[in-house]
Short mmCIF file of C-alpha atoms in Angstrom, two decimals:
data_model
loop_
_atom_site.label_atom_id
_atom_site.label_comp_id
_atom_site.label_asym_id
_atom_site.label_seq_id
_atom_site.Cartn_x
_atom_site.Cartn_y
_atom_site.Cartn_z
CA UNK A 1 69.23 -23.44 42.16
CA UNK A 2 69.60 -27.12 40.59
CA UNK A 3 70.39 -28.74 43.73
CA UNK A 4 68.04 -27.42 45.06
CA UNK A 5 65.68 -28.67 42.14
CA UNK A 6 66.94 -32.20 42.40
CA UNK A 7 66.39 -32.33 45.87
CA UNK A 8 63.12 -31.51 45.44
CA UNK A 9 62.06 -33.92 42.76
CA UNK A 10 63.82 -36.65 44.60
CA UNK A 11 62.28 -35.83 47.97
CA UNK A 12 58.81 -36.29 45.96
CA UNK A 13 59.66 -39.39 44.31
CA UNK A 14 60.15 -40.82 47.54
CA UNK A 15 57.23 -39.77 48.55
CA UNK A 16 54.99 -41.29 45.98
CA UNK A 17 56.66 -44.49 46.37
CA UNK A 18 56.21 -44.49 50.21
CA UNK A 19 52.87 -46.92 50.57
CA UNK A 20 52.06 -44.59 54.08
CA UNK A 21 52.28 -41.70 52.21
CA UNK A 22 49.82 -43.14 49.45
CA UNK A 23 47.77 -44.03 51.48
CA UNK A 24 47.25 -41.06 53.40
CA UNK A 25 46.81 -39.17 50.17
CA UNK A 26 43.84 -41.73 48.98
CA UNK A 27 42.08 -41.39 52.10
CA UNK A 28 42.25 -37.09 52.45
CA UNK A 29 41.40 -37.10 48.25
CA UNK A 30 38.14 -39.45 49.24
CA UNK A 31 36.97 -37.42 52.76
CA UNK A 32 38.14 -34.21 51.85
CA UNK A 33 39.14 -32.75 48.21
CA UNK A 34 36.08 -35.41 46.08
CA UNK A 35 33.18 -34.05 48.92
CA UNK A 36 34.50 -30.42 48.09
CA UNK A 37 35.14 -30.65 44.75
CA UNK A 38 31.44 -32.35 44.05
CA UNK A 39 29.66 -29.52 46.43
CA UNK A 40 31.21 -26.79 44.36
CA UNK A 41 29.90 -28.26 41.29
CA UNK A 42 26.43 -28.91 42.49
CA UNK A 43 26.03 -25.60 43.31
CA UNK A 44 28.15 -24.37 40.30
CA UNK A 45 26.12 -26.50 37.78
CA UNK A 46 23.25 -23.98 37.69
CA UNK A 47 25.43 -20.69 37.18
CA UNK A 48 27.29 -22.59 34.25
CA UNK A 49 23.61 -23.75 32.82
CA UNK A 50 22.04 -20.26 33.00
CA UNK A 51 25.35 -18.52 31.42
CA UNK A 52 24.87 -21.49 28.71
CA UNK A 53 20.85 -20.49 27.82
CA UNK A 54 22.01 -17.12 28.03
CA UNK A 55 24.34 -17.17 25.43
CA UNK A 56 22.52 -19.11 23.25
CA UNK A 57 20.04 -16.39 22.97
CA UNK A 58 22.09 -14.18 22.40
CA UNK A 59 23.41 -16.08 19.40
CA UNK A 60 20.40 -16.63 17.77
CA UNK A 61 19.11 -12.94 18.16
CA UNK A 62 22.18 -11.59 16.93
CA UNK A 63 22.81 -14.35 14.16
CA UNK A 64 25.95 -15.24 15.19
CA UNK A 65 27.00 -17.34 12.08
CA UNK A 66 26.06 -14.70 9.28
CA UNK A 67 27.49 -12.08 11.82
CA UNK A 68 30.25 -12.28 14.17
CA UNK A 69 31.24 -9.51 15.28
CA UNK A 70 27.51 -8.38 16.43
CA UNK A 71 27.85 -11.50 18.69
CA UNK A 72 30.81 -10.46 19.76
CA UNK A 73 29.71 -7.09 20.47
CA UNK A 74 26.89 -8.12 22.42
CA UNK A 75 29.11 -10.77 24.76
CA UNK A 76 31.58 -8.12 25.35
CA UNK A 77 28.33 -5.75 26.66
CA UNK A 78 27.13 -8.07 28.53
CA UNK A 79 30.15 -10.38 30.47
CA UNK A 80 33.29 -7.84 29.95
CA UNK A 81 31.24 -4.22 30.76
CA UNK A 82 29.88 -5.17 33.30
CA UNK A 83 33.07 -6.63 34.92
CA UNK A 84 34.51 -3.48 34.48
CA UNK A 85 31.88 -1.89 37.03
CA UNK A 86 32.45 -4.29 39.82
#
């Protein structure tokens, strides 16, 4: 299992120090995996907002400092329950 370790690790080292191979990877990161990755978060961004507000309510209408494990409670309900029915 070590050789075949080593001979993986060195395989990749040469292939980070090929200039070809560098290249290549520069050019699909820029036309492929950057427009991808910035789609998914524009249309991500929105989810992560709402689920941000939401829980913020929820932390001021349970009092989240002076009581935990109401918080708690009521993120469980809400994220973890309803999980469980999907």
């Amino acid at each position: 299992m070590a050789i075949i370790s080593r001979w993986f690790i060195s395989a990749a080292t040469r292939l980070a120090s090929d200039p070809r191979v560098r290249t290549k990877a520069a050019e699909v990161f820029e036309k492929e995996v950057k427009p991808r990755a910035a789609e998914t978060w524009r249309k991500t961004k929105p989810k992560l907002k709402a689920t941000r507000d939401e829980l913020t309510q929820m932390a001021r209408e349970s009092d989240a400092v002076k009581n935990p494990g109401a918080f708690a409670a009521r993120v469980k309900k809400r994220y973890i329950d309803r999980d469980d029915k999907t």
